mmCIF file of C-alpha atoms in Angstrom:
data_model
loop_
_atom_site.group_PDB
_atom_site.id
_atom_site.type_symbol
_atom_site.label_atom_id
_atom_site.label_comp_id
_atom_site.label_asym_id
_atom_site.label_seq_id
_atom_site.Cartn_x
_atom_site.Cartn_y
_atom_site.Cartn_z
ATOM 1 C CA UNK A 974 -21.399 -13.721 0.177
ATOM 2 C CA UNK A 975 -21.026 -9.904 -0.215
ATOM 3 C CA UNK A 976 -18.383 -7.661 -1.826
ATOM 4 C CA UNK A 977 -17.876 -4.304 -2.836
ATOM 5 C CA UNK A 978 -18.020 -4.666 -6.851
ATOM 6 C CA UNK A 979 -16.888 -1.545 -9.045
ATOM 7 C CA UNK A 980 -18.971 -1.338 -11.700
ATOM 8 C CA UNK A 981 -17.449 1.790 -13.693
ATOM 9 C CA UNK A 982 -16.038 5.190 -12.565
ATOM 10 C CA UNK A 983 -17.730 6.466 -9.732
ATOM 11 C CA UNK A 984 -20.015 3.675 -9.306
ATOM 12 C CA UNK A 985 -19.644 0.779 -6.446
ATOM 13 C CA UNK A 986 -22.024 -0.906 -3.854
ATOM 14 C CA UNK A 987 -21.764 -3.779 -1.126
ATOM 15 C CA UNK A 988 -23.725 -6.615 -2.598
ATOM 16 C CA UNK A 989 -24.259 -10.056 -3.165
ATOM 17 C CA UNK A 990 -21.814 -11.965 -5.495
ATOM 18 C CA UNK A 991 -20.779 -14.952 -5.544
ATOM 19 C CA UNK A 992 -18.787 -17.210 -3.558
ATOM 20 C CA UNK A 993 -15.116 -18.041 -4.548
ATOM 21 C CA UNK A 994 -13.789 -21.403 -4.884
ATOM 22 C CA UNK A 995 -10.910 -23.477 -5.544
ATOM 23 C CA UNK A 996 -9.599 -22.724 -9.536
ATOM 24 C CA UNK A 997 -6.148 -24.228 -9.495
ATOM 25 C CA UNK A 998 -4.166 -26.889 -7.164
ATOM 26 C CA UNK A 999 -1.959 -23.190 -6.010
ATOM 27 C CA UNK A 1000 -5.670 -21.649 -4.627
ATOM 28 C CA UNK A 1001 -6.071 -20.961 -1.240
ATOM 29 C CA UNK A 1002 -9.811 -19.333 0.149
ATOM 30 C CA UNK A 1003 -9.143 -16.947 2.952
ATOM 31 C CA UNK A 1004 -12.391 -15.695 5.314
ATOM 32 C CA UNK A 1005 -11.389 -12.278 5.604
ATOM 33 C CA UNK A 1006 -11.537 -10.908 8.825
ATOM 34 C CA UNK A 1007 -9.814 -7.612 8.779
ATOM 35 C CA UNK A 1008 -9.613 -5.696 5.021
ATOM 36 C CA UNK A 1009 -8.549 -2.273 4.766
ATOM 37 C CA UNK A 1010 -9.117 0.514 1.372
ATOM 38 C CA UNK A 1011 -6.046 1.710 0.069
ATOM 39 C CA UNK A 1012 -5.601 5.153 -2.158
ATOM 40 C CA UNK A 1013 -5.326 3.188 -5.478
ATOM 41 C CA UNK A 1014 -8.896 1.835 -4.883
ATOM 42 C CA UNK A 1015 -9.847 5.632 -4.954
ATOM 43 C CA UNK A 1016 -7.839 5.954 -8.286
ATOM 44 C CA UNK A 1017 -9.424 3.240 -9.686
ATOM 45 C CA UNK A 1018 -13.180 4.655 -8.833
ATOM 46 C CA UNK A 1019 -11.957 7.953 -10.599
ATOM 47 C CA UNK A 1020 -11.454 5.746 -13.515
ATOM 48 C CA UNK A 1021 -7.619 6.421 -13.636
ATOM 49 C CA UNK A 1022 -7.182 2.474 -13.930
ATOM 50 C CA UNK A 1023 -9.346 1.126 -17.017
ATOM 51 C CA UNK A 1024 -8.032 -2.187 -16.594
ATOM 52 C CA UNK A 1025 -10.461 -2.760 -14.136
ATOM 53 C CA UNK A 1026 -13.125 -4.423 -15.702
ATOM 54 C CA UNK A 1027 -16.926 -3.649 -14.220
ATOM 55 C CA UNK A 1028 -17.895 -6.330 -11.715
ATOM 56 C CA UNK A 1029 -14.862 -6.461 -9.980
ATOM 57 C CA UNK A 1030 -14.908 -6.954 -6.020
ATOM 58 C CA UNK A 1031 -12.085 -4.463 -5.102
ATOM 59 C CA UNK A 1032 -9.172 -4.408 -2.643
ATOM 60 C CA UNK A 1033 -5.801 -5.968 -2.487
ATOM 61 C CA UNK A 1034 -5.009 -5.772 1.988
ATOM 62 C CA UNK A 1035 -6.705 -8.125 4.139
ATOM 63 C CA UNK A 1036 -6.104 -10.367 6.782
ATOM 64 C CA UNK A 1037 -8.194 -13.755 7.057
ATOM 65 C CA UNK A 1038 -8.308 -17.098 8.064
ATOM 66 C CA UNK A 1039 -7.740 -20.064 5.600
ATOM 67 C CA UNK A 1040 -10.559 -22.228 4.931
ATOM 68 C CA UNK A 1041 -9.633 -24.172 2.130
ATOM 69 C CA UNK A 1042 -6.646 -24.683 0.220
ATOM 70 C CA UNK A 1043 -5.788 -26.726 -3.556
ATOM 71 C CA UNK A 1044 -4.095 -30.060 -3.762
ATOM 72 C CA UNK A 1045 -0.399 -28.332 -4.453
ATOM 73 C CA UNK A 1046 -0.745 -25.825 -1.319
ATOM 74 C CA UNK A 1047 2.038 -26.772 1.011
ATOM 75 C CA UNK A 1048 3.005 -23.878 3.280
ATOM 76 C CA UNK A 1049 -0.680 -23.358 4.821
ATOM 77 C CA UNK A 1050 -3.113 -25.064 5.682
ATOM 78 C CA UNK A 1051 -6.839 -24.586 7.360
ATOM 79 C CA UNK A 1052 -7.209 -23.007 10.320
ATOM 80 C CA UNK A 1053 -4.006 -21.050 9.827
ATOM 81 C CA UNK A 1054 -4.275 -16.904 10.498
ATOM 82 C CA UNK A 1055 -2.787 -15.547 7.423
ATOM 83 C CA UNK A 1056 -2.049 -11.616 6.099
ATOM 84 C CA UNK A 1057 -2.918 -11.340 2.239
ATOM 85 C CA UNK A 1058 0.023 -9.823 0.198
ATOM 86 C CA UNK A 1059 -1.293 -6.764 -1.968
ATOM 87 C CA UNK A 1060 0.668 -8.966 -4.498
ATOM 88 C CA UNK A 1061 0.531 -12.733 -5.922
ATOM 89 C CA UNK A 1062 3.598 -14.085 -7.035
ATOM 90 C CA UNK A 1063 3.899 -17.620 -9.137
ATOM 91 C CA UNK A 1064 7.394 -18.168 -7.930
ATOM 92 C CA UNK A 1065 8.674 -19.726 -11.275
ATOM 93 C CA UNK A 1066 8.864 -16.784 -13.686
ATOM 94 C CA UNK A 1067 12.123 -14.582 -14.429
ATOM 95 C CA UNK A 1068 11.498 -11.708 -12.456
ATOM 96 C CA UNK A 1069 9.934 -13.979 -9.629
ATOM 97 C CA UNK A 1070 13.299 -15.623 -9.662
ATOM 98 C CA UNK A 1071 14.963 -12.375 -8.722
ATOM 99 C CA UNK A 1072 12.655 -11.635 -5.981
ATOM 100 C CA UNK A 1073 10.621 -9.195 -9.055
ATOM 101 C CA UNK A 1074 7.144 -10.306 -8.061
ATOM 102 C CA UNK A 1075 5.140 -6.984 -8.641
ATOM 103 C CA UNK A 1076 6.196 -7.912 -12.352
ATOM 104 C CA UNK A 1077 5.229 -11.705 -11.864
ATOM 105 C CA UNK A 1078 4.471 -12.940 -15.680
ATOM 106 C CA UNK A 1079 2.841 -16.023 -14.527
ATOM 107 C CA UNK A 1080 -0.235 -15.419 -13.462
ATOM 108 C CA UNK A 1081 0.840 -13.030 -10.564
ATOM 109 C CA UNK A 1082 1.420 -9.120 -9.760
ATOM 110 C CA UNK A 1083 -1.064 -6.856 -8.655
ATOM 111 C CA UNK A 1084 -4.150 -8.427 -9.646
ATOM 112 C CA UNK A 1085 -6.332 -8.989 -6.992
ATOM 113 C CA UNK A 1086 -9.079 -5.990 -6.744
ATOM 114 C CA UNK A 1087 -7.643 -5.411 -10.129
ATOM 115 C CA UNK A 1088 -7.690 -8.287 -12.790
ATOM 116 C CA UNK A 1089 -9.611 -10.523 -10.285
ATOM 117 C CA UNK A 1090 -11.263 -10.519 -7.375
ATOM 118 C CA UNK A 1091 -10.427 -9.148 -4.193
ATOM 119 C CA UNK A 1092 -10.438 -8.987 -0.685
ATOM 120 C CA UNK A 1093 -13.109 -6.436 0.278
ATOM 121 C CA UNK A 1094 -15.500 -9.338 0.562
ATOM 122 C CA UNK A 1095 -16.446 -11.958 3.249
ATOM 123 C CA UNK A 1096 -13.716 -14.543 1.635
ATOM 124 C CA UNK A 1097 -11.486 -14.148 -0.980
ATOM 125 C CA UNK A 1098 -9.421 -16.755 -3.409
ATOM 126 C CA UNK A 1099 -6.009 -15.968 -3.245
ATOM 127 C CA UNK A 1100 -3.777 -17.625 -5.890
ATOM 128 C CA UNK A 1101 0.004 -19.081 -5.379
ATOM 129 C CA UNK A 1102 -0.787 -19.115 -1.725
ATOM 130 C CA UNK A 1103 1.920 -20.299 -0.893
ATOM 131 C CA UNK A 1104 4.036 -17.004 -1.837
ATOM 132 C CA UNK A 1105 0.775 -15.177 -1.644
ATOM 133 C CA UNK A 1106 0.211 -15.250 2.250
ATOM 134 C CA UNK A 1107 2.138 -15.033 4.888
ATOM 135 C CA UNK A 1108 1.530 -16.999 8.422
ATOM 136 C CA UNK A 1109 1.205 -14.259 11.188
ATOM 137 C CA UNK A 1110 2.610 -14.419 14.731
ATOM 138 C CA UNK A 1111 0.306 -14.064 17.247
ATOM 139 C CA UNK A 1112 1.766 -10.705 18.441
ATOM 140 C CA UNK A 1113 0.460 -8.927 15.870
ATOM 141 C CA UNK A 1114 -3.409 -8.121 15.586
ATOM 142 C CA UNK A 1115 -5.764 -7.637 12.780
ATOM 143 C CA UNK A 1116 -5.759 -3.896 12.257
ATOM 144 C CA UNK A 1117 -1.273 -4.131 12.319
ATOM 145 C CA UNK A 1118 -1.240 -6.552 9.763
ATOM 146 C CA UNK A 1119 -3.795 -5.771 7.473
ATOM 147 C CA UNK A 1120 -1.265 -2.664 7.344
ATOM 148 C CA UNK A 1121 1.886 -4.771 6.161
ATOM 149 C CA UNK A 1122 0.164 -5.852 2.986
ATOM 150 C CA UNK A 1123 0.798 -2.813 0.911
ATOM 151 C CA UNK A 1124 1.750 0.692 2.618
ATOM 152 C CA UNK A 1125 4.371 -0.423 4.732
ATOM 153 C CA UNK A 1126 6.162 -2.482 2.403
ATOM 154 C CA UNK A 1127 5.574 -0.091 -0.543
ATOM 155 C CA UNK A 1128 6.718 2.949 1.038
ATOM 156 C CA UNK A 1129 9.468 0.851 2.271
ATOM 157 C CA UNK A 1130 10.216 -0.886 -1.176
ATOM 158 C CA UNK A 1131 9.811 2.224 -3.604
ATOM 159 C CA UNK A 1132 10.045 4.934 -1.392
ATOM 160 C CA UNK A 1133 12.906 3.878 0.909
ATOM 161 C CA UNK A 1134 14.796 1.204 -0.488
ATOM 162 C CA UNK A 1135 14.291 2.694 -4.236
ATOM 163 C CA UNK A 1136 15.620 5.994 -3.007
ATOM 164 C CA UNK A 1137 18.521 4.924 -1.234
ATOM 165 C CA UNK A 1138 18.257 6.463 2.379
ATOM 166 C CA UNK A 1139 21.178 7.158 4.412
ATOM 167 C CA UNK A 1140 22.470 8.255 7.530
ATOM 168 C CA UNK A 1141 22.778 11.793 7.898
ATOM 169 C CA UNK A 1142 20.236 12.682 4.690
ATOM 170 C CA UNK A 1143 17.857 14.974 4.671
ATOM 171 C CA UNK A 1144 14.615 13.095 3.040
ATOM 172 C CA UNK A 1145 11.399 15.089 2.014
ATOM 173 C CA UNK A 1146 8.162 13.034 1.816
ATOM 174 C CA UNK A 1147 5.566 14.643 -0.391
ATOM 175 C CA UNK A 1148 2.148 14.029 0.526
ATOM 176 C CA UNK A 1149 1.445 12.878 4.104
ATOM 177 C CA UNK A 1150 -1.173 10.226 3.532
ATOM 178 C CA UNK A 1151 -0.764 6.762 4.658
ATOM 179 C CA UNK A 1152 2.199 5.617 2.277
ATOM 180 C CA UNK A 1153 3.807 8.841 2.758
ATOM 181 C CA UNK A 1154 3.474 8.209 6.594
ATOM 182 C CA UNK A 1155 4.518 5.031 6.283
ATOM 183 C CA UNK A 1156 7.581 6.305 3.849
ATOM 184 C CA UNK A 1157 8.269 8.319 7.040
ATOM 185 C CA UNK A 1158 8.386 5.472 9.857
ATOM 186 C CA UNK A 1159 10.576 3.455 7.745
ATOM 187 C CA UNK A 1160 12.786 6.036 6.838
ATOM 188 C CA UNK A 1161 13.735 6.773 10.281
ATOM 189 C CA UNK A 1162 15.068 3.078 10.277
ATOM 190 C CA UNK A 1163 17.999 4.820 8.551
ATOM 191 C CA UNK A 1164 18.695 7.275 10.927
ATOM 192 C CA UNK A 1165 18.476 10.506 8.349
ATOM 193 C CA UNK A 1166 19.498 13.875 9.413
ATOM 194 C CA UNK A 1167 16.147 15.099 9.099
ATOM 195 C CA UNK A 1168 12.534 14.414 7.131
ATOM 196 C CA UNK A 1169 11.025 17.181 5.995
ATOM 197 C CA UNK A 1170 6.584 16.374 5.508
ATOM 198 C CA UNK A 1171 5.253 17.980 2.851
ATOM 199 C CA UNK A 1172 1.065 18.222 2.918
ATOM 200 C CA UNK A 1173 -2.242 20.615 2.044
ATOM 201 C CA UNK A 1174 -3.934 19.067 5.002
ATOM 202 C CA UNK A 1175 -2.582 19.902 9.299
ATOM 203 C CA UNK A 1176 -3.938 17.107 10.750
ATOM 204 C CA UNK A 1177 -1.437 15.079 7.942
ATOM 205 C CA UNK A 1178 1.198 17.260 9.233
ATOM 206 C CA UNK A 1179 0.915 16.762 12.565
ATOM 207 C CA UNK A 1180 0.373 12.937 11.935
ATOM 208 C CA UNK A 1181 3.873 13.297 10.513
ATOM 209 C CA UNK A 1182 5.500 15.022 13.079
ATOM 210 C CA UNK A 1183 4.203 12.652 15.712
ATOM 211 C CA UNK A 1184 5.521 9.467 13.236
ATOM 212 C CA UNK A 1185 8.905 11.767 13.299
ATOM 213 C CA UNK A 1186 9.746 14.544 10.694
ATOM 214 C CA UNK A 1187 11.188 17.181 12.263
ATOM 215 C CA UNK A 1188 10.194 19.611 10.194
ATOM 216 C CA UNK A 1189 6.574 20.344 8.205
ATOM 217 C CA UNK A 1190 5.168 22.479 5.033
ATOM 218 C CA UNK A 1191 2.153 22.925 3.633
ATOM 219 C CA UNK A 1192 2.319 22.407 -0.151
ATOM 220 C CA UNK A 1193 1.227 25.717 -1.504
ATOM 221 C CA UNK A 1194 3.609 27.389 0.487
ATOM 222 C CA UNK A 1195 6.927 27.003 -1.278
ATOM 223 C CA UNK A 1196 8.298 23.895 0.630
ATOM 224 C CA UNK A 1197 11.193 23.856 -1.853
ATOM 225 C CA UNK A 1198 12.414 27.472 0.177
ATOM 226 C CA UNK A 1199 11.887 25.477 3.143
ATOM 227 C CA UNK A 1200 14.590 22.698 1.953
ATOM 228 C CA UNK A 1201 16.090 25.193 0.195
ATOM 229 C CA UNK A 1202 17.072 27.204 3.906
ATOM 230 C CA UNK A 1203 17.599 23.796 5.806
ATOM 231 C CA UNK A 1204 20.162 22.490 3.385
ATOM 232 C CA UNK A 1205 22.459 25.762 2.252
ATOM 233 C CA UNK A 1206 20.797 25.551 -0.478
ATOM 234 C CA UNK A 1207 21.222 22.329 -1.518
ATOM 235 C CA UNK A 1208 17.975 20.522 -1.591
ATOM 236 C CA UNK A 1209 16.986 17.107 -0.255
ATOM 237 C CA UNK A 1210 19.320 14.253 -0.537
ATOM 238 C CA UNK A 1211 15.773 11.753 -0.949
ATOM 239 C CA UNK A 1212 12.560 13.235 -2.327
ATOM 240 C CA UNK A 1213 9.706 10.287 -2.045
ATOM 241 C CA UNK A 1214 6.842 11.482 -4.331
ATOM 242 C CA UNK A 1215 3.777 9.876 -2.436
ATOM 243 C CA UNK A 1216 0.465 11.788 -4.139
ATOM 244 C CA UNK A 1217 0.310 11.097 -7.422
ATOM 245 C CA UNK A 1218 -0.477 14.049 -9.684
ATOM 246 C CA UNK A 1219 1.630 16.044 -11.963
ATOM 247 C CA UNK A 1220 2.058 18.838 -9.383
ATOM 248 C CA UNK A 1221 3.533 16.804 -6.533
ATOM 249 C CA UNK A 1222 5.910 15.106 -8.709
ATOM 250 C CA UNK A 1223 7.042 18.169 -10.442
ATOM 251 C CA UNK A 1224 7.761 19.558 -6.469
ATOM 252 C CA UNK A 1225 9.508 17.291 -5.997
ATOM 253 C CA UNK A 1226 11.839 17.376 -8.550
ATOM 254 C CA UNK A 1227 12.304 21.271 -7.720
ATOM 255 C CA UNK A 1228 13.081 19.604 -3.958
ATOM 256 C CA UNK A 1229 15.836 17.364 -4.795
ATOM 257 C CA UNK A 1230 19.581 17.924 -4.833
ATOM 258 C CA UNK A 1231 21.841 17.593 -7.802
ATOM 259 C CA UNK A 1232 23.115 13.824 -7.079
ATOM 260 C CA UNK A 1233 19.762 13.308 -5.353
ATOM 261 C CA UNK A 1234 16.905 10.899 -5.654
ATOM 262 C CA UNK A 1235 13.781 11.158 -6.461
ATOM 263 C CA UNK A 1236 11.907 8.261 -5.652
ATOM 264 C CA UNK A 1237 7.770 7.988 -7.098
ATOM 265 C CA UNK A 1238 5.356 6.088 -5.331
ATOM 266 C CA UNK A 1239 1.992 7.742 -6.593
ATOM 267 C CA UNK A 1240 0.083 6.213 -8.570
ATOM 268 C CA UNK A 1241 -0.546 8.490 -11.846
ATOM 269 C CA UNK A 1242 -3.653 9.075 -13.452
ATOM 270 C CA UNK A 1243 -2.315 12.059 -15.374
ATOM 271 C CA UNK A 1244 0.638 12.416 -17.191
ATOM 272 C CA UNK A 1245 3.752 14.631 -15.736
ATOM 273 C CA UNK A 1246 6.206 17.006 -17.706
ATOM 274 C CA UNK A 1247 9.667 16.215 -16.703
ATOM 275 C CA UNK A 1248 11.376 19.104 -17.076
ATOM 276 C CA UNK A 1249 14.731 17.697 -18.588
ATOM 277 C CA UNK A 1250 16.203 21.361 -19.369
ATOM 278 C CA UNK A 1251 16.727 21.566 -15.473
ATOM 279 C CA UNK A 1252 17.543 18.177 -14.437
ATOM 280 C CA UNK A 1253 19.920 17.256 -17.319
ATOM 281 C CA UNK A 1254 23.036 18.555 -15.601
ATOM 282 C CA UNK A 1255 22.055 17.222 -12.349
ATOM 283 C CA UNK A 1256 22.683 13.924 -11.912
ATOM 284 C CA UNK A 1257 19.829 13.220 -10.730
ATOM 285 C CA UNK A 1258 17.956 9.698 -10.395
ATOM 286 C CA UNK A 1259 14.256 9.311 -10.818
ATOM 287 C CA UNK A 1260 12.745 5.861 -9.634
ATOM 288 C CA UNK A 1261 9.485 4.037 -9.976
ATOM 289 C CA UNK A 1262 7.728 1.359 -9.443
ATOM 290 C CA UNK A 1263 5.067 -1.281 -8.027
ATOM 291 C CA UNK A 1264 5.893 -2.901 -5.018
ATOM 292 C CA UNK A 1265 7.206 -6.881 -4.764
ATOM 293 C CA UNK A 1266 6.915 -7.552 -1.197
ATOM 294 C CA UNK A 1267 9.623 -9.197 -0.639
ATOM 295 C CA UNK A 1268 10.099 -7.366 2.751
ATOM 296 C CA UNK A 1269 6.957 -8.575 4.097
ATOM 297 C CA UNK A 1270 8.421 -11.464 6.060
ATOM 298 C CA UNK A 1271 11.166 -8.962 7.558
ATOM 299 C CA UNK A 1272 8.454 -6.203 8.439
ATOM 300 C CA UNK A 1273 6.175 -8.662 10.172
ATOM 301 C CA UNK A 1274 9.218 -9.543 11.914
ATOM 302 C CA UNK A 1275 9.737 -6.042 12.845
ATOM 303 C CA UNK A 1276 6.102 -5.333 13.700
ATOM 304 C CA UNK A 1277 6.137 -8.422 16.509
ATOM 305 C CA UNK A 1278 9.004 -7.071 18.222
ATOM 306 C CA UNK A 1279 6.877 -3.394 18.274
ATOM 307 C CA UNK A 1280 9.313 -1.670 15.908
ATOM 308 C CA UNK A 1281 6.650 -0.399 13.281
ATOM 309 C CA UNK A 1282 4.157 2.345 14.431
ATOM 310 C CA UNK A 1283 1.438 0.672 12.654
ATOM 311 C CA UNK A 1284 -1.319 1.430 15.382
ATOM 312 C CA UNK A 1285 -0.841 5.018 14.687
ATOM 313 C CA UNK A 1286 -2.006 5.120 11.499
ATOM 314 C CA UNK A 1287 -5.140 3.517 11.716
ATOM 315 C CA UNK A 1288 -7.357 6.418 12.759
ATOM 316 C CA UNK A 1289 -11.419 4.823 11.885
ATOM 317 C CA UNK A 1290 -12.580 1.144 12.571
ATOM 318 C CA UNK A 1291 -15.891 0.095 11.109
ATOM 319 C CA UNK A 1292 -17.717 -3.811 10.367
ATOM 320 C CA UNK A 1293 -17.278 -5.153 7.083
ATOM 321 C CA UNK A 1294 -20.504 -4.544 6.078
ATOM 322 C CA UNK A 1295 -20.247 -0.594 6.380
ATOM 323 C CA UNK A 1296 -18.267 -0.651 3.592
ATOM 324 C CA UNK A 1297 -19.942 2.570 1.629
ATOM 325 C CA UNK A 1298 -19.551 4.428 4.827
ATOM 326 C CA UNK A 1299 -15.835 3.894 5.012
ATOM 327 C CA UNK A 1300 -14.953 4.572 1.343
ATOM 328 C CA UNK A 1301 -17.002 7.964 2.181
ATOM 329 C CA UNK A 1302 -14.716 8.688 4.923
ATOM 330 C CA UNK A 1303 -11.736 7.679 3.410
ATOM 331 C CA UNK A 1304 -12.741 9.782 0.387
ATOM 332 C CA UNK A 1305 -13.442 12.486 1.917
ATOM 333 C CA UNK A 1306 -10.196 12.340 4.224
ATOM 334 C CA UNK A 1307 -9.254 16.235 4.710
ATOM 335 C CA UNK A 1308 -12.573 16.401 6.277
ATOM 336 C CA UNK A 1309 -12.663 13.323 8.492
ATOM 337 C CA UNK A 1310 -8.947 13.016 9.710
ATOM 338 C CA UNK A 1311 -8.865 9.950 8.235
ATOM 339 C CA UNK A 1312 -5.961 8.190 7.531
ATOM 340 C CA UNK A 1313 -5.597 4.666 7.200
ATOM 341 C CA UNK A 1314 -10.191 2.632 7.567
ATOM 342 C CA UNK A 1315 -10.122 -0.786 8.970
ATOM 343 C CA UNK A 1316 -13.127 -2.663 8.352
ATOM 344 C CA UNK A 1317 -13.328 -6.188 10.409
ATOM 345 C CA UNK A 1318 -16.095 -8.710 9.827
ATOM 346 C CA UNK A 1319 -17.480 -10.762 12.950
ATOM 347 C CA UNK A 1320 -15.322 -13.457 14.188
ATOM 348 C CA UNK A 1321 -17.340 -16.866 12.630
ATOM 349 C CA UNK A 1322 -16.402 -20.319 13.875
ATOM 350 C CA UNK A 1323 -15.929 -22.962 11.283
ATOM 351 C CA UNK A 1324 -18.022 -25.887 12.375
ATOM 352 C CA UNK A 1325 -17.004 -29.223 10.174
ATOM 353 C CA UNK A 1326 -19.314 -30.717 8.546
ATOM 354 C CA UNK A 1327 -19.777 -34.705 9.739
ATOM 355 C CA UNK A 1328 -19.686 -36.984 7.010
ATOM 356 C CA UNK A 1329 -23.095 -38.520 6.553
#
């Protein structure tokens, strides 16, 4: 088959590598018919994740078909349509047990298109697939769910949920890319007083107005004034922190209230200076983390019944085997408009094989 295999900072390619198979009883092999690239696939062609080894097939969002499962796989079965989780979870581990599973320590977390495999190939071995995948209901196409197997549930997760939205806040969203979008849409479920979008590029800004802040700024002009006047001088009740480099997180932490939250979501390749002189005496909390997924069942839910904008977000559609061309225009996204690349491989029917 083909994948997209890093093979060191700034190099990648769409080539031929081998084809996955069944490693343990929990193994499931997914033909993947919709895969999308997310901004930590970016970081980790910058080189800001060295775990990566060199001849890793990258990405961790993809929506497939099941084609083969292990001997212990109980929940799906071939045949089934099926949206890979950005995250594996073994289920038996301590912080699996308390729903943890972006901290799995049995095997799982984030490791496909990281420590193994991943999904921006023709098929894919997903392990634990039985907490690893998720059945999808027919009301939801490819190009929505491939969406629900990172950004929504991570801006959700560790933006949202992490910074405690209520009604009546006033929420800034630093950086207006697809989890910051996202961090947006499912803010809203929370009915805040306002979200204030904070962005370098205007077509992110005006993506963010149509998914529902009220109010806009461009980064290098001084959005903390702008929270500054729309609060009394307060500052946000929620700042979500969704760029990942020292400068955006150190906004944001000018942004937010004393009693606020600031709640990270970047992924940082660079370290930050937290500037403890100012915060000390303002109660403020500071969250981060990787994402467990444990809403995905209740945001698939959501997207059947056509209460996620997911549609909206996905702004260039290419086959699976333009792969270099959509990393170029996902790269090069305050150029291109792009926000969230969907790449879908031809539909191929699985013809059994007789037995001789």
């Amino acid at each position: 088959m083909k994948g997209y295999v890093f093979h060191g900072p700034g190099q990648a390619a769409w080539e031929e590598v081998a084809d996955p198979g069944i490693e343990e009883a929990t193994d499931a092999i997914v033909r993947v018919d919709a895969v999308t690239i997310c901004g930590t696939d970016l970081h980790i062609l910058k080189g800001d994740v060295p775990e990566v080894p060199p001849g890793t097939v990258l990405g961790h969002e993809a929506v497939g078909e099941i084609v083969e499962v292990g001997s212990d796989v109980r929940t799906v079965r071939p045949g089934d349509r099926v949206l890979i989780s950005c995250i594996t979870a073994c289920g038996r581990c301590s912080y699996c047990r308390e729903a943890m599973y972006g901290q799995c320590r049995g095997g799982g977390g984030w490791i496909l298109g990281h420590l193994i495999n991943g999904t921006q190939a023709e098929y894919v071995r997903v392990p634990y697939a039985d907490l690893s995948v998720h059945p999808l209901p027919g009301a939801v196409d490819n190009e929505d769910a491939v969406l629900l197997a990172d950004i929504f549930p991570t801006a959700y997760e560790v933006g949202v949920l992490n910074g405690h939205v209520r009604p009546g806040d006033t929420v800034a969203v630093v950086g207006a890319g697809p989890i910051g979008l996202a961090a947006i849409a499912t803010a809203r479920l929370f009915s805040p007083e306002r979200i204030l979008a904070v962005d370098v590029a205007a077509s992110r800004l005006e993506a963010a107005r149509k998914l529902g802040a009220e109010a806009v700024a461009d980064a290098s002009e001084a959005p903390e004034q702008l929270i500054a006047d729309l609060t009394d001088g307060l500052g946000a009740d929620v700042v979500i922190e969704a760029v990942g480099v020292p400068e955006s997180f150190e906004l944001c932490t000018r942004m937010v209230r004393p009693g606020g939250h600031v709640a990270n979501v970047g992924v940082h390749g660079k370290p930050a200076t937290l500037h403890l002189e100012d915060l000390w005496i303002k109660n403020v909390t500071i969250t981060t983390g990787l994402v467990d997924t444990r809403s995905t069942p209740t945001l698939l839910r959501m997207a059947a019944a056509g209460r996620l904008p997911t549609s909206q977000l996905v702004t260039h559609v290419f086959p699976l085997d333009r792969m270099e061309e959509a990393y170029e225009v996902f790269a090069r996204a305050a150029e291109t408009g792009a926000l969230k690349v969907v790449l879908g491989g031809p539909q191929r029917e699985i013809v059994p094989v007789p037995a001789p």
